[in-house]
Each structure stands twice: as structure tokens, then as C-alpha cells.
Amino acid sequence: MQSHSASEDADLVQATLAGDGTAFEALIERYQRRLFGLVRHYTRNATEVEDIVQDTLLKAYSRLDSYQQTAAFYTWLYRIAVNTILDFMKRKGRSPVHAVEDPEIVGRSETGASDATTQRLSIRPDARLERDEIAGITRSIMDELPEIFRTVLVMRELEQMAYQDIAETLEISIGTVESRLFRARARFKQKLLQLHPEFAAGVEA
Amino acid sequence: MKTDDMRDDERPLDCDVVTALVPTYVDGEVAGSVASSVRQHLIACGPCRLAVQDESALRQWFVPTDEIPVPQGFAARVVSAAMAGRDASANDAPVPSVRSDARPRASREGFTLVPPAPGPALAGSTVATHDDRTRSFAMVMTAVAAAVIIAVTLVIAAQSRLGVNTPDLDASEPLDIRLETLDAQNEALESAAGEGTDATEESDR
């Protein structure tokens, strides 16, 4: 995960704690684009994005004295951002009209039993699709996933975070990151096949 | 072909091992020496090469999305809100909104009612007196208050009917636990809503 120099961040944090508003503003300007980008994966509403990022930064400010420099500043900030997003998702509530997943498919994925049919289907975007269309399909599927899966997919696939950074942010082991990503991708693929079977290309085993 | 004087990381990998490593390998997270062994295996093994292609195909669904531009002056406004929040904390005053349009923002506890703008005078009517306008405004506000009370009552009744407890997510919990809690709450809401729909369909028959 790219970030500014850790020592520069630490200096700005110390200055902010000492009451220097310009230092806090400099910290915000370093990471505001990335925060806007992160929240964008969860809501397309520009007002909601701005509100969530604002809440994140205000929470970070109020808890700045608890930041221990054992982790990168952005990892700490990212964790606050995801917590704030979860609060937002909870307030927004998942709509009951969202399709409940086929329990048989859920059962298969929960037990980890391999499904030869879904495992061996190559499922790539149609070459004729525009990038925005691909992003729209992906977003609609991500909206259907359990948050525990959506979050790791956002971190890995969209934020390009390394396993180590994901592990630090979620406070889980790298092994758990790997297994969760495996399950999340399997669930994504199942949803994609369910909603868009036209993109599946059978592959001989 | 294994030989006794090979180091562990030099021994050829078999398909089971490589298949398990495919997602991590595509993510670029496999250590250098192991990655080299995987590449060697892929040169000779068609099925495992296909597995890598399938895994890579799935990644193509995660395309970068258009950025939301950060609003002009956002950082400065957040700093002002943070400082105002710090100063107001003793008085328990609300943190001012940082959005440039400065509309009243919904608080977590409820909504701020904005009095409706007075409409244009109807054609042919006499000019309303100040008392008439005050009376009209009071009637409108009474109607709005009544609508809010009815809406709140319906929401409370609906929640009682669903019988769902939604405890607040504890922000001090590890992020991973919060994700699992939120998913459990969402599943409970969906199940309860599904039962409510079934009951309604039964009574309609």
C-alpha cells in the first residue's frame, strides 16, 4: 500500500496533536483522494461519499492520540474509514427485496465443497463491454455479497492492497486473508454466473 | 523429477500444490523461490496454465472506477469542523456541516425539519394578511408533524412485527468481528422480511 513517508506522517500527527490545524489539513490532503476512492466502492451518491469521508476524518481527529505508530498511518485511517462505512451501511439497512442467495449454492460454498461446474467455467468480461458497463455489473454483484466478502474484495481487487496490509487493517492473519479471498471470489463467481450466465464459457476439465 | 540433493524450494511442485497456489500466485503474493517453481510447473502443465488463465479472467471484472473529485476546500472545511467540534465539545454543541452547500445535515438522532418556502399567491385571490400567512404556516407545520409521528409509529410497529433486534455495532470491536455482526444482522432482516412476505401472501389468498 503506497503511502507517504511514515516519519512525515508521524510529524504531522504530532503537530496536529499539539493544536496545529495546518498540520491536520496537510494530513487530510495527503489521503483525501484515497478515502473518496474507497468510499466510492460502497456508494455512488456524491453527498453520501463526502459525508462518510468527513465523518471518518473527524473520528480520526478525535482519536488521534490513540494512534500508535506500530502501523502505517493510512492503515489506521483506513480501518476508521471502513468502520464508518459499516455504520453507514447499517443505518442504510440492506433492502429486503434483495434476492436471498440460493441456499443450495450457499450451502456448497459454506461447506467449501468444490463445485466442478463453477470451478472450471472461465468467466471473463465480454470484449464488447465498455469499462463502465463492466464496473456496473461488478458493483451490482458486490452489493449482493456479504460485507465480510465485499470488504476483502474491495481491499484486494479495487484498492490493490497487499495481503499484509489487509491483514493489518482487519487484524486477521495472512492465512485468513487468503482463505477469505478464496471464498469471496468463489461467491462473486457464483453470483456472476447466476445473474449473467451469458458470460460463462465452458472449459473442458 | 525430484533428486535428494535438491532443496525443498527447488523440488518440482505437483498439480495439487500449484492449484492451491494459483490465486496467491496471480495476486503476486507467492514468495520468489516458490513462484519460480510454479512457473516451471506451468511451462509443462496445460491444465494448471488454464487454472491461472481462469483466475486471471475473474480479475478482469475489477476495473478502476471513475474518481469522485474532491470538492474544493474540503480539507480546510474538515479542519474548521474539527476545531469547532473540539471547542464545542464542552458545550455539547453539534459539529457544523462542512459541505459547501451548507444544507442542514440529518443528525444521527433525527431529522432537521426545514420549514417549507411559502408558495406563490393563487390567481384571483386577495393578498394574504400577515395573520393569514402565520396561520397557514402553523397548519402546514402541524400537518408535517402529524405525518412524522405516523411514520415513526409505523416504523416502530414494523420493527416489533419483525421482532428483530439490531444492537449497535461496537466501534471498539475488531473490524473483522463488526463485519461478521453486520452480515448476521442483514441475514436476520432478510429472513424476517421473507417470513413477513409469506404471511401477507397467505392472508391474501
GROMACS .gro file of C-alpha atoms in nm:
model
  410
    1MET     CA    1   0.000   0.000   0.000
    2GLN     CA    2   0.161   0.320  -0.113
    3SER     CA    3   0.175   0.592   0.145
    4HIS     CA    4   0.374   0.897   0.224
    5SER     CA    5   0.683   0.871   0.439
    6ALA     CA    6   0.595   0.727   0.777
    7SER     CA    7   0.815   0.978   0.955
    8GLU     CA    8   0.643   1.268   0.775
    9ASP     CA    9   0.305   1.131   0.877
   10ALA     CA   10   0.426   1.094   1.235
   11ASP     CA   11   0.548   1.455   1.238
   12LEU     CA   12   0.213   1.579   1.109
   13VAL     CA   13   0.027   1.371   1.367
   14GLN     CA   14   0.239   1.516   1.648
   15ALA     CA   15   0.187   1.869   1.521
   16THR     CA   16  -0.187   1.811   1.494
   17LEU     CA   17  -0.199   1.682   1.850
   18ALA     CA   18  -0.017   1.998   1.953
   19GLY     CA   19  -0.305   2.200   1.804
   20ASP     CA   20  -0.162   2.284   1.462
   21GLY     CA   21  -0.461   2.296   1.225
   22THR     CA   22  -0.244   2.331   0.915
   23ALA     CA   23  -0.072   2.003   1.000
   24PHE     CA   24  -0.409   1.826   1.016
   25GLU     CA   25  -0.505   1.987   0.687
   26ALA     CA   26  -0.185   1.857   0.531
   27LEU     CA   27  -0.263   1.507   0.659
   28ILE     CA   28  -0.611   1.526   0.509
   29GLU     CA   29  -0.481   1.645   0.175
   30ARG     CA   30  -0.243   1.350   0.163
   31TYR     CA   31  -0.514   1.090   0.193
   32GLN     CA   32  -0.848   1.250   0.097
   33ARG     CA   33  -0.841   1.123  -0.263
   34ARG     CA   34  -0.781   0.769  -0.150
   35LEU     CA   35  -1.059   0.794   0.107
   36PHE     CA   36  -1.301   0.929  -0.153
   37GLY     CA   37  -1.196   0.644  -0.382
   38LEU     CA   38  -1.251   0.385  -0.110
   39VAL     CA   39  -1.596   0.509  -0.011
   40ARG     CA   40  -1.691   0.528  -0.378
   41HIS     CA   41  -1.683   0.148  -0.387
   42TYR     CA   42  -1.972   0.139  -0.140
   43THR     CA   43  -2.196   0.424  -0.257
   44ARG     CA   44  -2.223   0.625  -0.577
   45ASN     CA   45  -2.401   0.916  -0.411
   46ALA     CA   46  -2.155   1.208  -0.402
   47THR     CA   47  -2.319   1.363  -0.095
   48GLU     CA   48  -2.301   1.036   0.097
   49VAL     CA   49  -1.938   0.989  -0.006
   50GLU     CA   50  -1.848   1.334   0.120
   51ASP     CA   51  -2.036   1.280   0.446
   52ILE     CA   52  -1.869   0.946   0.513
   53VAL     CA   53  -1.521   1.081   0.440
   54GLN     CA   54  -1.590   1.381   0.662
   55ASP     CA   55  -1.708   1.155   0.944
   56THR     CA   56  -1.401   0.938   0.901
   57LEU     CA   57  -1.164   1.232   0.928
   58LEU     CA   58  -1.345   1.382   1.226
   59LYS     CA   59  -1.334   1.048   1.405
   60ALA     CA   60  -0.965   1.018   1.323
   61TYR     CA   61  -0.907   1.365   1.465
   62SER     CA   62  -1.092   1.282   1.786
   63ARG     CA   63  -0.890   0.959   1.827
   64LEU     CA   64  -0.556   1.085   1.705
   65ASP     CA   65  -0.399   1.047   2.047
   66SER     CA   66  -0.473   0.672   2.028
   67TYR     CA   67  -0.276   0.628   1.704
   68GLN     CA   68   0.029   0.419   1.781
   69GLN     CA   69   0.296   0.426   1.517
   70THR     CA   70   0.325   0.048   1.503
   71ALA     CA   71   0.107   0.051   1.190
   72ALA     CA   72   0.118   0.285   0.890
   73PHE     CA   73  -0.097   0.593   0.939
   74TYR     CA   74  -0.310   0.510   0.636
   75THR     CA   75  -0.374   0.157   0.766
   76TRP     CA   76  -0.510   0.313   1.085
   77LEU     CA   77  -0.711   0.570   0.891
   78TYR     CA   78  -0.838   0.303   0.653
   79ARG     CA   79  -0.967   0.100   0.947
   80ILE     CA   80  -1.163   0.401   1.074
   81ALA     CA   81  -1.296   0.457   0.723
   82VAL     CA   82  -1.424   0.100   0.689
   83ASN     CA   83  -1.584   0.121   1.036
   84THR     CA   84  -1.756   0.442   0.930
   85ILE     CA   85  -1.873   0.281   0.609
   86LEU     CA   86  -2.014  -0.012   0.807
   87ASP     CA   87  -2.203   0.232   1.030
   88PHE     CA   88  -2.344   0.389   0.717
   89MET     CA   89  -2.440   0.051   0.569
   90LYS     CA   90  -2.611  -0.044   0.894
   91ARG     CA   91  -2.808   0.283   0.906
   92LYS     CA   92  -2.898   0.245   0.541
   93GLY     CA   93  -3.003  -0.116   0.601
   94ARG     CA   94  -2.994  -0.390   0.338
   95SER     CA   95  -3.315  -0.379   0.138
   96PRO     CA   96  -3.538  -0.686   0.200
   97VAL     CA   97  -3.612  -0.700  -0.173
   98HIS     CA   98  -3.252  -0.804  -0.241
   99ALA     CA   99  -3.255  -1.164  -0.351
  100VAL     CA  100  -3.162  -1.405  -0.080
  101GLU     CA  101  -2.898  -1.634  -0.217
  102ASP     CA  102  -2.992  -1.982  -0.326
  103PRO     CA  103  -2.937  -2.180  -0.004
  104GLU     CA  104  -2.805  -2.472  -0.205
  105ILE     CA  105  -2.532  -2.255  -0.351
  106VAL     CA  106  -2.468  -2.101  -0.012
  107GLY     CA  107  -2.455  -2.446   0.140
  108ARG     CA  108  -2.199  -2.558  -0.114
  109SER     CA  109  -1.981  -2.255  -0.057
  110GLU     CA  110  -2.020  -2.271   0.320
  111THR     CA  111  -1.901  -2.630   0.333
  112GLY     CA  112  -1.620  -2.548   0.092
  113ALA     CA  113  -1.724  -2.837  -0.128
  114SER     CA  114  -1.582  -2.789  -0.469
  115ASP     CA  115  -1.832  -2.746  -0.750
  116ALA     CA  116  -1.663  -2.877  -1.059
  117THR     CA  117  -1.906  -2.693  -1.284
  118THR     CA  118  -1.848  -2.348  -1.141
  119GLN     CA  119  -1.479  -2.406  -1.075
  120ARG     CA  120  -1.397  -2.485  -1.436
  121LEU     CA  121  -1.603  -2.217  -1.601
  122SER     CA  122  -1.395  -1.936  -1.739
  123ILE     CA  123  -1.584  -1.617  -1.678
  124ARG     CA  124  -1.433  -1.310  -1.830
  125PRO     CA  125  -1.596  -0.985  -1.937
  126ASP     CA  126  -1.722  -0.980  -2.294
  127ALA     CA  127  -1.478  -0.790  -2.513
  128ARG     CA  128  -1.764  -0.573  -2.639
  129LEU     CA  129  -1.846  -0.439  -2.292
  130GLU     CA  130  -1.736  -0.089  -2.209
  131ARG     CA  131  -1.536  -0.035  -1.895
  132ASP     CA  132  -1.827   0.144  -1.728
  133GLU     CA  133  -2.057  -0.148  -1.806
  134ILE     CA  134  -1.810  -0.393  -1.653
  135ALA     CA  135  -1.778  -0.173  -1.346
  136GLY     CA  136  -2.156  -0.150  -1.319
  137ILE     CA  137  -2.202  -0.527  -1.333
  138THR     CA  138  -1.926  -0.579  -1.077
  139ARG     CA  139  -2.074  -0.317  -0.849
  140SER     CA  140  -2.420  -0.475  -0.860
  141ILE     CA  141  -2.273  -0.811  -0.768
  142MET     CA  142  -2.058  -0.666  -0.491
  143ASP     CA  143  -2.372  -0.504  -0.347
  144GLU     CA  144  -2.521  -0.852  -0.312
  145LEU     CA  145  -2.225  -1.003  -0.131
  146PRO     CA  146  -2.196  -1.033   0.247
  147GLU     CA  147  -1.994  -0.742   0.381
  148ILE     CA  148  -1.720  -0.973   0.504
  149PHE     CA  149  -1.657  -1.077   0.143
  150ARG     CA  150  -1.717  -0.742  -0.020
  151THR     CA  151  -1.464  -0.573   0.207
  152VAL     CA  152  -1.176  -0.806   0.122
  153LEU     CA  153  -1.256  -0.785  -0.248
  154VAL     CA  154  -1.259  -0.406  -0.233
  155MET     CA  155  -0.928  -0.405  -0.049
  156ARG     CA  156  -0.755  -0.652  -0.278
  157GLU     CA  157  -0.910  -0.604  -0.620
  158LEU     CA  158  -1.003  -0.237  -0.616
  159GLU     CA  159  -0.762  -0.085  -0.366
  160GLN     CA  160  -0.476  -0.316  -0.469
  161MET     CA  161  -0.375  -0.371  -0.109
  162ALA     CA  162  -0.113  -0.632  -0.028
  163TYR     CA  163  -0.215  -0.929   0.185
  164GLN     CA  164  -0.006  -0.794   0.472
  165ASP     CA  165  -0.190  -0.459   0.466
  166ILE     CA  166  -0.529  -0.629   0.450
  167ALA     CA  167  -0.431  -0.848   0.744
  168GLU     CA  168  -0.319  -0.546   0.948
  169THR     CA  169  -0.631  -0.347   0.871
  170LEU     CA  170  -0.871  -0.627   0.955
  171GLU     CA  171  -0.649  -0.759   1.236
  172ILE     CA  172  -0.652  -1.110   1.098
  173SER     CA  173  -0.378  -1.345   0.984
  174ILE     CA  174  -0.248  -1.359   0.628
  175GLY     CA  175  -0.378  -1.716   0.607
  176THR     CA  176  -0.726  -1.588   0.690
  177VAL     CA  177  -0.688  -1.320   0.422
  178GLU     CA  178  -0.605  -1.589   0.166
  179SER     CA  179  -0.894  -1.815   0.261
  180ARG     CA  180  -1.140  -1.529   0.280
  181LEU     CA  181  -1.036  -1.400  -0.060
  182PHE     CA  182  -1.076  -1.752  -0.199
  183ARG     CA  183  -1.431  -1.774  -0.062
  184ALA     CA  184  -1.516  -1.419  -0.165
  185ARG     CA  185  -1.405  -1.481  -0.523
  186ALA     CA  186  -1.598  -1.808  -0.534
  187ARG     CA  187  -1.909  -1.629  -0.413
  188PHE     CA  188  -1.854  -1.347  -0.664
  189LYS     CA  189  -1.822  -1.601  -0.943
  190GLN     CA  190  -2.138  -1.783  -0.835
  191LYS     CA  191  -2.332  -1.457  -0.825
  192LEU     CA  192  -2.195  -1.356  -1.163
  193LEU     CA  193  -2.299  -1.687  -1.318
  194GLN     CA  194  -2.640  -1.660  -1.151
  195LEU     CA  195  -2.707  -1.308  -1.276
  196HIS     CA  196  -2.516  -1.319  -1.604
  197PRO     CA  197  -2.486  -1.676  -1.734
  198GLU     CA  198  -2.417  -1.531  -2.079
  199PHE     CA  199  -2.059  -1.458  -1.972
  200ALA     CA  200  -1.973  -1.816  -1.883
  201ALA     CA  201  -1.756  -2.008  -2.126
  202GLY     CA  202  -1.744  -2.381  -2.058
  203VAL     CA  203  -1.400  -2.525  -2.022
  204GLU     CA  204  -1.331  -2.891  -2.056
  205ALA     CA  205  -1.192  -3.043  -1.737
  206MET     CA  206   1.188  -3.514  -1.115
  207LYS     CA  207   1.295  -3.495  -0.752
  208THR     CA  208   1.653  -3.564  -0.651
  209ASP     CA  209   1.782  -3.598  -0.297
  210ASP     CA  210   2.030  -3.312  -0.325
  211MET     CA  211   1.760  -3.063  -0.423
  212ARG     CA  212   1.650  -2.807  -0.164
  213ASP     CA  213   1.284  -2.815  -0.070
  214ASP     CA  214   1.215  -2.498  -0.265
  215GLU     CA  215   1.384  -2.638  -0.576
  216ARG     CA  216   1.180  -2.959  -0.596
  217PRO     CA  217   0.920  -2.964  -0.870
  218LEU     CA  218   0.570  -2.891  -0.750
  219ASP     CA  219   0.280  -3.121  -0.826
  220CYS     CA  220  -0.056  -3.006  -0.959
  221ASP     CA  221  -0.233  -3.019  -0.624
  222VAL     CA  222   0.015  -2.778  -0.474
  223VAL     CA  223   0.016  -2.546  -0.776
  224THR     CA  224  -0.365  -2.542  -0.797
  225ALA     CA  225  -0.385  -2.436  -0.435
  226LEU     CA  226  -0.129  -2.162  -0.502
  227VAL     CA  227  -0.295  -2.022  -0.818
  228PRO     CA  228  -0.494  -1.736  -0.656
  229THR     CA  229  -0.198  -1.624  -0.447
  230TYR     CA  230   0.034  -1.659  -0.746
  231VAL     CA  231  -0.194  -1.446  -0.966
  232ASP     CA  232  -0.204  -1.188  -0.684
  233GLY     CA  233   0.175  -1.175  -0.688
  234GLU     CA  234   0.192  -1.281  -0.327
  235VAL     CA  235   0.390  -1.604  -0.365
  236ALA     CA  236   0.749  -1.586  -0.241
  237GLY     CA  237   1.017  -1.562  -0.510
  238SER     CA  238   1.160  -1.915  -0.495
  239VAL     CA  239   0.815  -2.076  -0.482
  240ALA     CA  240   0.692  -1.851  -0.764
  241SER     CA  241   0.983  -1.974  -0.972
  242SER     CA  242   0.883  -2.335  -0.905
  243VAL     CA  243   0.524  -2.254  -1.000
  244ARG     CA  244   0.639  -2.100  -1.328
  245GLN     CA  245   0.844  -2.408  -1.404
  246HIS     CA  246   0.541  -2.627  -1.343
  247LEU     CA  247   0.318  -2.409  -1.561
  248ILE     CA  248   0.556  -2.440  -1.855
  249ALA     CA  249   0.489  -2.811  -1.867
  250CYS     CA  250   0.133  -2.837  -1.734
  251GLY     CA  251  -0.158  -2.729  -1.955
  252PRO     CA  252  -0.440  -2.778  -1.701
  253CYS     CA  253  -0.262  -2.566  -1.441
  254ARG     CA  254  -0.198  -2.298  -1.703
  255LEU     CA  255  -0.572  -2.295  -1.771
  256ALA     CA  256  -0.637  -2.258  -1.400
  257VAL     CA  257  -0.413  -1.950  -1.396
  258GLN     CA  258  -0.597  -1.813  -1.701
  259ASP     CA  259  -0.934  -1.868  -1.535
  260GLU     CA  260  -0.818  -1.693  -1.220
  261SER     CA  261  -0.680  -1.403  -1.422
  262ALA     CA  262  -1.008  -1.381  -1.617
  263LEU     CA  263  -1.200  -1.325  -1.295
  264ARG     CA  264  -0.969  -1.035  -1.209
  265GLN     CA  265  -1.076  -0.859  -1.527
  266TRP     CA  266  -1.410  -0.781  -1.370
  267PHE     CA  267  -1.247  -0.546  -1.120
  268VAL     CA  268  -1.175  -0.239  -1.325
  269PRO     CA  269  -1.086   0.104  -1.186
  270THR     CA  270  -1.390   0.327  -1.147
  271ASP     CA  271  -1.420   0.694  -1.224
  272GLU     CA  272  -1.291   0.909  -0.943
  273ILE     CA  273  -1.513   1.143  -0.749
  274PRO     CA  274  -1.329   1.474  -0.746
  275VAL     CA  275  -1.255   1.601  -0.401
  276PRO     CA  276  -1.463   1.917  -0.350
  277GLN     CA  277  -1.269   2.241  -0.347
  278GLY     CA  278  -1.165   2.341   0.004
  279PHE     CA  279  -1.278   2.011   0.157
  280ALA     CA  280  -0.972   1.969   0.377
  281ALA     CA  281  -0.997   2.322   0.516
  282ARG     CA  282  -1.363   2.276   0.596
  283VAL     CA  283  -1.297   1.949   0.777
  284VAL     CA  284  -1.025   2.118   0.983
  285SER     CA  285  -1.264   2.400   1.072
  286ALA     CA  286  -1.529   2.148   1.176
  287ALA     CA  287  -1.275   1.953   1.378
  288MET     CA  288  -1.159   2.266   1.561
  289ALA     CA  289  -1.518   2.382   1.611
  290GLY     CA  290  -1.610   2.037   1.737
  291ARG     CA  291  -1.322   2.043   1.980
  292ASP     CA  292  -1.421   2.387   2.107
  293ALA     CA  293  -1.791   2.299   2.119
  294SER     CA  294  -1.742   1.963   2.292
  295ALA     CA  295  -1.765   2.121   2.634
  296ASN     CA  296  -2.098   2.278   2.539
  297ASP     CA  297  -2.217   1.962   2.364
  298ALA     CA  298  -2.299   2.162   2.051
  299PRO     CA  299  -2.336   1.982   1.716
  300VAL     CA  300  -2.048   1.981   1.469
  301PRO     CA  301  -2.126   2.214   1.178
  302SER     CA  302  -2.159   2.064   0.830
  303VAL     CA  303  -1.858   2.107   0.605
  304ARG     CA  304  -2.045   2.074   0.277
  305SER     CA  305  -2.018   2.386   0.066
  306ASP     CA  306  -2.394   2.398   0.009
  307ALA     CA  307  -2.430   2.419   0.390
  308ARG     CA  308  -2.765   2.244   0.393
  309PRO     CA  309  -2.876   2.119   0.733
  310ARG     CA  310  -2.744   1.764   0.766
  311ALA     CA  311  -2.952   1.485   0.914
  312SER     CA  312  -2.828   1.409   1.260
  313ARG     CA  313  -2.796   1.056   1.388
  314GLU     CA  314  -3.081   1.122   1.630
  315GLY     CA  315  -3.336   1.254   1.380
  316PHE     CA  316  -3.403   1.493   1.101
  317THR     CA  317  -3.396   1.866   1.099
  318LEU     CA  318  -3.724   1.993   0.964
  319VAL     CA  319  -3.686   2.277   0.720
  320PRO     CA  320  -3.995   2.496   0.704
  321PRO     CA  321  -4.140   2.491   0.352
  322ALA     CA  322  -4.099   2.803   0.144
  323PRO     CA  323  -4.423   2.997   0.106
  324GLY     CA  324  -4.584   2.925  -0.233
  325PRO     CA  325  -4.697   3.184  -0.488
  326ALA     CA  326  -5.035   3.353  -0.436
  327LEU     CA  327  -5.322   3.190  -0.632
  328ALA     CA  328  -5.451   3.387  -0.932
  329GLY     CA  329  -5.754   3.597  -0.845
  330SER     CA  330  -5.705   3.573  -0.469
  331THR     CA  331  -5.663   3.872  -0.250
  332VAL     CA  332  -5.325   3.938  -0.093
  333ALA     CA  333  -5.293   3.730   0.229
  334THR     CA  334  -5.255   3.919   0.553
  335HIS     CA  335  -4.968   3.851   0.792
  336ASP     CA  336  -5.208   3.666   1.027
  337ASP     CA  337  -5.331   3.450   0.739
  338ARG     CA  338  -4.975   3.357   0.644
  339THR     CA  339  -4.888   3.275   1.005
  340ARG     CA  340  -5.200   3.058   1.037
  341SER     CA  341  -5.121   2.879   0.710
  342PHE     CA  342  -4.765   2.814   0.820
  343ALA     CA  343  -4.883   2.675   1.155
  344MET     CA  344  -5.129   2.445   0.980
  345VAL     CA  345  -4.859   2.318   0.744
  346MET     CA  346  -4.620   2.253   1.032
  347THR     CA  347  -4.892   2.069   1.222
  348ALA     CA  348  -4.960   1.850   0.921
  349VAL     CA  349  -4.590   1.776   0.877
  350ALA     CA  350  -4.551   1.690   1.246
  351ALA     CA  351  -4.851   1.458   1.227
  352ALA     CA  352  -4.704   1.284   0.922
  353VAL     CA  353  -4.373   1.234   1.100
  354ILE     CA  354  -4.545   1.088   1.407
  355ILE     CA  355  -4.745   0.849   1.191
  356ALA     CA  356  -4.435   0.743   1.000
  357VAL     CA  357  -4.238   0.681   1.321
  358THR     CA  358  -4.527   0.481   1.465
  359LEU     CA  359  -4.543   0.265   1.154
  360VAL     CA  360  -4.167   0.203   1.163
  361ILE     CA  361  -4.181   0.103   1.530
  362ALA     CA  362  -4.475  -0.126   1.460
  363ALA     CA  363  -4.294  -0.282   1.166
  364GLN     CA  364  -3.984  -0.347   1.375
  365SER     CA  365  -4.194  -0.503   1.652
  366ARG     CA  366  -4.365  -0.725   1.396
  367LEU     CA  367  -4.032  -0.833   1.252
  368GLY     CA  368  -3.908  -0.897   1.604
  369VAL     CA  369  -3.553  -0.816   1.503
  370ASN     CA  370  -3.301  -0.684   1.748
  371THR     CA  371  -3.036  -0.468   1.591
  372PRO     CA  372  -2.782  -0.391   1.852
  373ASP     CA  373  -2.542  -0.117   1.764
  374LEU     CA  374  -2.213  -0.227   1.619
  375ASP     CA  375  -1.943  -0.168   1.875
  376ALA     CA  376  -1.680   0.051   1.714
  377SER     CA  377  -1.423  -0.076   1.959
  378GLU     CA  378  -1.460  -0.431   1.828
  379PRO     CA  379  -1.209  -0.555   1.574
  380LEU     CA  380  -1.319  -0.470   1.222
  381ASP     CA  381  -1.346  -0.838   1.133
  382ILE     CA  382  -1.598  -0.901   1.412
  383ARG     CA  383  -1.802  -0.598   1.306
  384LEU     CA  384  -1.818  -0.734   0.951
  385GLU     CA  385  -1.949  -1.067   1.076
  386THR     CA  386  -2.201  -0.897   1.307
  387LEU     CA  387  -2.331  -0.676   1.028
  388ASP     CA  388  -2.370  -0.974   0.795
  389ALA     CA  389  -2.558  -1.166   1.066
  390GLN     CA  390  -2.793  -0.870   1.117
  391ASN     CA  391  -2.853  -0.837   0.745
  392GLU     CA  392  -2.934  -1.208   0.715
  393ALA     CA  393  -3.177  -1.184   1.008
  394LEU     CA  394  -3.351  -0.885   0.848
  395GLU     CA  395  -3.380  -1.065   0.515
  396SER     CA  396  -3.516  -1.381   0.678
  397ALA     CA  397  -3.771  -1.187   0.883
  398ALA     CA  398  -3.880  -0.987   0.580
  399GLY     CA  399  -3.920  -1.310   0.386
  400GLU     CA  400  -4.144  -1.454   0.659
  401GLY     CA  401  -4.348  -1.133   0.663
  402THR     CA  402  -4.398  -1.156   0.287
  403ASP     CA  403  -4.507  -1.519   0.315
  404ALA     CA  404  -4.760  -1.433   0.589
  405THR     CA  405  -4.903  -1.150   0.378
  406GLU     CA  406  -4.938  -1.379   0.076
  407GLU     CA  407  -5.118  -1.637   0.294
  408SER     CA  408  -5.373  -1.386   0.422
  409ASP     CA  409  -5.437  -1.256   0.071
  410ARG     CA  410  -5.543  -1.598  -0.052
   0.00000   0.00000   0.00000
